[in-house]
Short mmCIF file of C-alpha atoms and ligand atoms in Angstrom, two decimals:
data_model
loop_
_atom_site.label_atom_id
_atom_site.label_comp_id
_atom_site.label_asym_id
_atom_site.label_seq_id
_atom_site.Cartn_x
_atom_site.Cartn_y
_atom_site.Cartn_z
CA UNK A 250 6.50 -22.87 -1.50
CA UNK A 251 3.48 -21.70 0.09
CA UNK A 252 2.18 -18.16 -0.86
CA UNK A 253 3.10 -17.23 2.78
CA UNK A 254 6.73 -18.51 1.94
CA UNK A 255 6.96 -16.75 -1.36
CA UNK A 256 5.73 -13.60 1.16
CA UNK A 257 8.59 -14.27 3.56
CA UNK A 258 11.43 -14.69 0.42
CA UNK A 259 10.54 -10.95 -0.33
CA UNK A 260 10.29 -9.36 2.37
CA UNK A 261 13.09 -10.08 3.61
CA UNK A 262 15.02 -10.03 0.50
CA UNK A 263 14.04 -6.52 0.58
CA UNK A 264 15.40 -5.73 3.60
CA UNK A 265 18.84 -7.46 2.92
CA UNK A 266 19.27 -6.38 -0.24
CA UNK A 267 17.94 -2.23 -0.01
CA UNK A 268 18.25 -1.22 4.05
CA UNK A 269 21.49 -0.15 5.62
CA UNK A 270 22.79 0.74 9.05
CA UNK A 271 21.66 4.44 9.33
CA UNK A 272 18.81 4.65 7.36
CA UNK A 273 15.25 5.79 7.92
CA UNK A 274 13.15 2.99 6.42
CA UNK A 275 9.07 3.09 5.42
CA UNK A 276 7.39 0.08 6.64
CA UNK A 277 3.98 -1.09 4.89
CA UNK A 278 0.86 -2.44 5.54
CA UNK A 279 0.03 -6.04 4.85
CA UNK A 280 0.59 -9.42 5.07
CA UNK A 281 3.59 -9.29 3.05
CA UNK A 282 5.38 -6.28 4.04
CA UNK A 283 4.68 -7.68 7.69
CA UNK A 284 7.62 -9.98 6.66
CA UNK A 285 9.82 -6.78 5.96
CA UNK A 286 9.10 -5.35 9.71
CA UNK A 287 9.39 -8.27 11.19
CA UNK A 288 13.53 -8.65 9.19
CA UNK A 289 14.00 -5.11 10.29
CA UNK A 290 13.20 -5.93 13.93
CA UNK A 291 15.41 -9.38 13.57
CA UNK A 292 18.21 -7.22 11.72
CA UNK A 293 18.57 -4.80 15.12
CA UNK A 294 18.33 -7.37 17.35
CA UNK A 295 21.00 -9.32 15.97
CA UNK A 296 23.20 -5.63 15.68
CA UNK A 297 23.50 -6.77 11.87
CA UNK A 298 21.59 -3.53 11.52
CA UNK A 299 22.49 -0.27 13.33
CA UNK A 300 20.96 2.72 14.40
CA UNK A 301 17.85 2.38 11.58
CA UNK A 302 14.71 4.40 12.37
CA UNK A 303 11.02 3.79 10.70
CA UNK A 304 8.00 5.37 9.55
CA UNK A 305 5.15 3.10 9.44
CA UNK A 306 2.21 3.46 6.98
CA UNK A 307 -0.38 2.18 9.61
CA UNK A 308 -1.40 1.65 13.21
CA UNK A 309 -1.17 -1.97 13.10
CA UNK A 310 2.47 -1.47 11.21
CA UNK A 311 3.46 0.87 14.04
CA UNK A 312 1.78 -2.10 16.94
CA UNK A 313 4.40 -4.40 14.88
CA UNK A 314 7.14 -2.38 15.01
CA UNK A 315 6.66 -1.46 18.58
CA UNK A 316 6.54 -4.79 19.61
CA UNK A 317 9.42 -5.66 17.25
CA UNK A 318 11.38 -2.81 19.17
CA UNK A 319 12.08 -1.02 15.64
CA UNK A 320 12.42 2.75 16.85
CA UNK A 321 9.89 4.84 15.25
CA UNK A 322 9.98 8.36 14.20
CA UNK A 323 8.09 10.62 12.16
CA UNK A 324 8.14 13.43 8.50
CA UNK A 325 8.41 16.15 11.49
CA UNK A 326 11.85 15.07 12.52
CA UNK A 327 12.72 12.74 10.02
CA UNK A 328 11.31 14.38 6.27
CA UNK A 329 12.74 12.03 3.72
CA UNK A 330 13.18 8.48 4.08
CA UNK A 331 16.18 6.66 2.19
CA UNK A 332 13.93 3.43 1.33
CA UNK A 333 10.46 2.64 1.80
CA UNK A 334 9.18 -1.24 1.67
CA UNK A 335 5.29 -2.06 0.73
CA UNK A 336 2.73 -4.70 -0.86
CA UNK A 337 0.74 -4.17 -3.69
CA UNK A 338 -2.67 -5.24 -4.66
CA UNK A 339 -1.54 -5.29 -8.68
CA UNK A 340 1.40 -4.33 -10.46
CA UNK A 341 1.39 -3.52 -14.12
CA UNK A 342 4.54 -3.71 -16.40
CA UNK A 343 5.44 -0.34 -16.12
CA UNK A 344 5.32 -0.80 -12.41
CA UNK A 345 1.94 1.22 -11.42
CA UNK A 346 0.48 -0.01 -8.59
CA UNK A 347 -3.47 -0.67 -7.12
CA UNK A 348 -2.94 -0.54 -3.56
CA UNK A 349 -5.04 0.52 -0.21
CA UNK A 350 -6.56 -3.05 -0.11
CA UNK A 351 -5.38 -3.62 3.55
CA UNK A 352 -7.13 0.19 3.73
CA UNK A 353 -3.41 1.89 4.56
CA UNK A 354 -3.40 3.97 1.37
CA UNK A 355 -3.14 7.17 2.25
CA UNK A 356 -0.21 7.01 5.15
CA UNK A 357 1.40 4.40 2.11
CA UNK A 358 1.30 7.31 -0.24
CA UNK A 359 2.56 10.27 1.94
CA UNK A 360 5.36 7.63 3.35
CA UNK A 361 6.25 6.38 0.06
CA UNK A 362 5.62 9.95 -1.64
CA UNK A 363 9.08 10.85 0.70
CA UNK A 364 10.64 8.37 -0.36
CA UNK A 365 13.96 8.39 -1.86
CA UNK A 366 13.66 4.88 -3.37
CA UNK A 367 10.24 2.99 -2.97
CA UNK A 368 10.59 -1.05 -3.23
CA UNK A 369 6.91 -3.54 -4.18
CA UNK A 370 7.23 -6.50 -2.66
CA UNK A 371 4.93 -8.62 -4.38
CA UNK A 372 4.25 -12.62 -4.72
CA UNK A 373 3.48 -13.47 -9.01
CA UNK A 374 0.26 -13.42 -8.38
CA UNK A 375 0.18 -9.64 -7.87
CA UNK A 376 1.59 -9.08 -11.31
CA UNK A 377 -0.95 -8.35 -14.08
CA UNK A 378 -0.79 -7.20 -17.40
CA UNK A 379 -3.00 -3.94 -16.82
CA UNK A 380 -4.30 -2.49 -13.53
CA UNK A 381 -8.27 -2.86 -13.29
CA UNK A 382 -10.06 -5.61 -13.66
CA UNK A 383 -7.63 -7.68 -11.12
CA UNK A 384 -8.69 -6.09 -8.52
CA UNK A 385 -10.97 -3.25 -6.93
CA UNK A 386 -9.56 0.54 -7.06
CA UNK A 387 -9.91 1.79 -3.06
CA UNK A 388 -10.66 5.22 -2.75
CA UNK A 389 -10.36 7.09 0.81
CA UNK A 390 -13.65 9.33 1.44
CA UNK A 391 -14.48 12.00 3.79
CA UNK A 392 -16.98 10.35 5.89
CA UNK A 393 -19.17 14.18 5.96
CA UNK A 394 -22.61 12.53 5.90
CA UNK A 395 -24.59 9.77 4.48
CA UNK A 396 -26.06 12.09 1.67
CA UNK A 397 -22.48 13.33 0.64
CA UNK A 398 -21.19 9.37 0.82
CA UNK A 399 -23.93 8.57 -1.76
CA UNK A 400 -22.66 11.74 -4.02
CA UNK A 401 -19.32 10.41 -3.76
CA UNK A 402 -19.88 7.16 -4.63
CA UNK A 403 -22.39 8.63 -7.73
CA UNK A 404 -19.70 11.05 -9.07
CA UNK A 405 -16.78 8.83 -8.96
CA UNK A 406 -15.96 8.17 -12.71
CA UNK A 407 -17.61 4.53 -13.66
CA UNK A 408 -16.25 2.42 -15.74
CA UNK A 409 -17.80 0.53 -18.25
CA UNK A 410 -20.95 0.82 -16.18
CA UNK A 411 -19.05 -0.18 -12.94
CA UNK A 412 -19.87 1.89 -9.71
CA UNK A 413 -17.80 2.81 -6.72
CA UNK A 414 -19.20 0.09 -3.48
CA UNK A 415 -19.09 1.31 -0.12
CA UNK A 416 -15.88 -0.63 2.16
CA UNK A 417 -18.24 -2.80 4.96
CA UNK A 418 -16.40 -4.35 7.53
CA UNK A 419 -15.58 -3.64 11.49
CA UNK A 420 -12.21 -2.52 10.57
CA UNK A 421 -10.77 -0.82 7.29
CA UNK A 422 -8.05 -3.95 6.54
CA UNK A 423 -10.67 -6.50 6.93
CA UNK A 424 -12.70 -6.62 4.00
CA UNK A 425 -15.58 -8.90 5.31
CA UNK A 426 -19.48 -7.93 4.70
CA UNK A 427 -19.94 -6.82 8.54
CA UNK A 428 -23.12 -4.26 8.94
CA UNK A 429 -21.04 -1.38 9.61
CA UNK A 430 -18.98 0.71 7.21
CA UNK A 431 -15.30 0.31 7.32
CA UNK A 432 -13.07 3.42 8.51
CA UNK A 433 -9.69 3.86 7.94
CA UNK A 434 -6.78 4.80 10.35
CA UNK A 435 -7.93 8.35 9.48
CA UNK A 436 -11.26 8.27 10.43
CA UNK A 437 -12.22 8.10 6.30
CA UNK A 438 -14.48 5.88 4.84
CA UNK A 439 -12.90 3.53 1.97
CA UNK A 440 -14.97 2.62 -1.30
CA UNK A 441 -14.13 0.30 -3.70
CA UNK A 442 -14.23 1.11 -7.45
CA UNK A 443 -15.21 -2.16 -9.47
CA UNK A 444 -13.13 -1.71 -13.08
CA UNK A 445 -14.38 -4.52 -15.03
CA UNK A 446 -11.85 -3.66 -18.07
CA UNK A 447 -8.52 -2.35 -17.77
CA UNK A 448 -7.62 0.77 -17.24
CA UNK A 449 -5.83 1.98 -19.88
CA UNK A 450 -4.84 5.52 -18.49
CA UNK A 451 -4.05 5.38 -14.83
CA UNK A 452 -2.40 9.43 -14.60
CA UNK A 453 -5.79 10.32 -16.26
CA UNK A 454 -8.08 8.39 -14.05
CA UNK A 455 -6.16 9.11 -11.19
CA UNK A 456 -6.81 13.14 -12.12
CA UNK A 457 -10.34 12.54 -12.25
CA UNK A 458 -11.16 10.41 -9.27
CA UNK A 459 -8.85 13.07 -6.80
CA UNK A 460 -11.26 16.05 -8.43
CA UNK A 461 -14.11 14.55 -6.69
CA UNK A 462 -14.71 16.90 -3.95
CA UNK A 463 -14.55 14.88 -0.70
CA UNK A 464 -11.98 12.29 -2.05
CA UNK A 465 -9.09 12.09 0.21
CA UNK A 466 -6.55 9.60 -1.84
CA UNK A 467 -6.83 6.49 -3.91
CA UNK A 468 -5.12 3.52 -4.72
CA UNK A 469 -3.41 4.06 -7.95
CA UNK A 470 0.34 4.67 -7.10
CA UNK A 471 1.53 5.69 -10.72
CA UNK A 472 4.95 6.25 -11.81
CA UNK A 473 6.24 5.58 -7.84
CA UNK A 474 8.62 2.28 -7.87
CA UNK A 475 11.59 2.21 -8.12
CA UNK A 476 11.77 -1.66 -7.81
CA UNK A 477 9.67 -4.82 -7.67
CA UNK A 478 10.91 -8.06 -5.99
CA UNK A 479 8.33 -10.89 -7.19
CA UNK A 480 8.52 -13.78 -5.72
CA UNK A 481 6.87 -16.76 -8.12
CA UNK A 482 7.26 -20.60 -7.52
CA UNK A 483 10.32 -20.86 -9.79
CA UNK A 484 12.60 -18.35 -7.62
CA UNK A 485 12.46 -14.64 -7.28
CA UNK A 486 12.63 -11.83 -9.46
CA UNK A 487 13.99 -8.28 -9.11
CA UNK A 488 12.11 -5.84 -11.81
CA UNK A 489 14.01 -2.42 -11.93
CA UNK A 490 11.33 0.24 -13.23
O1 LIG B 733 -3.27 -2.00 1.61
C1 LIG B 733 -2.21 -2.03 0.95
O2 LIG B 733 -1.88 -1.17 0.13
C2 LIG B 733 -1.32 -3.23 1.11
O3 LIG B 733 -0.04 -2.93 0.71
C3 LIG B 733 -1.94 -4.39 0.41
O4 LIG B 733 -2.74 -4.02 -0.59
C4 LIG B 733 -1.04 -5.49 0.00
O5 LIG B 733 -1.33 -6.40 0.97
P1 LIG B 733 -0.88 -7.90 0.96
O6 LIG B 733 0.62 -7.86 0.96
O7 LIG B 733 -1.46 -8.43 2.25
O8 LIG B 733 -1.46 -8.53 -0.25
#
């Protein structure tokens, strides 16, 4: 099956199997959680789901749900969500995730934060025997000035020698090398940290990089999931953590 397939199987698999009539639902930010809206939308408009309200983790989530017709609501009038749905960028075995590399991390982690049960959807390729080295660790900035930007990007804790790069791209989810800095739905700027070995203590590192003064959030959901539905070429998986 094509990885777009394997995508598809998930998402909605999460939908069928963890969303019920009633419930307030987080929707997430990528190309594979797109496949969760987009069941939720199907789901109401066939009446197989029933009176379901959302919370989505990004403007371009909320623009699909909108157009989906998925009522949306928000933590003012709606503060705990039964089930939340999202991607990952890498998922270790304990189920701690890298995310933020569609640039939605820090509406993800409030949303999923209120969460009374938070679901990965993931394709295999996702899975990895330690975060790091798979891929980047975002990190949300304060965008104060260019002088505080280069202090951020110096104090962030290295790793073996790695450094924190500076997100370019004309919009935060779109990770090409355009001239202009990438900004996120808040208005932050997004860096990536390179971790060229694992990281062996996410808690810790996640305690450092958050002292930085001027980080807003980072990537490193630890101790979150409640479940992981990995889709590989030889069927799908459901990992209870
Ligand atoms: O930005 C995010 O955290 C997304 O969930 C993302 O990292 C996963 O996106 P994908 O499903 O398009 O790989």
């Amino acid at each position: 099956a094509s990885q777009d397939e394997l995508k598809k199987q998930v998402g909605y698999k999460a939908v069928d199997d963890y969303v019920r009539s009633g419930m307030v639902v987080g929707l997430g930010t990528g190309s594979t959680a797109f496949f969760a809206v987009e069941r939720v939308g199907q789901k109401l408009k066939s009446g197989e789901l029933q009176d379901v309200v959302a919370i989505p983790t990004s403007v371009r989530t909320k623009e699909q749900a909108e157009a989906l017709g998925i009522p949306l609501v928000t933590l003012d009038t709606h503060s705990r969500l039964d089930v939340a749905i999202d991607g990952a960028d890498s998922v270790d075995p304990d189920g701690n995730l890298v995310k933020g590399g569609g640039g939605a991390l820090f509406r993800e982690k409030i949303v999923e934060k209120a969460s009374d049960k938070f679901v990965v959807i993931v394709d295999q390729s996702k899975m990895c025997d330690a975060l790091g080295p798979h891929f980047m660790l975002p990190i949300e900035i304060l965008p104060f000035c260019h002088e505080h930007t280069m202090r951020c990007l110096e104090a962030l804790p290295s790793m073996n020698g790695a450094k924190a790069v500076l997100r370019m791209g004309s919009s935060a989810n779109n990770k090409c090398d355009g001239d202009e800095i990438a900004v996120s739905d808040n208005g932050c700027y997004l860096v990536d940290m390179k971790c060229t070995s694992p990281i062996t203590d996410a808690v810790r590192l996640a305690d450092d990089i958050i002292k930085v003064v001027g980080v807003v959030e980072h990537g490193l959901f630890c101790g979150m999931t409640d479940h992981v539905i990995i889709a590989g070429t030889d069927g799908i998986e459901v990992k209870d953590v």
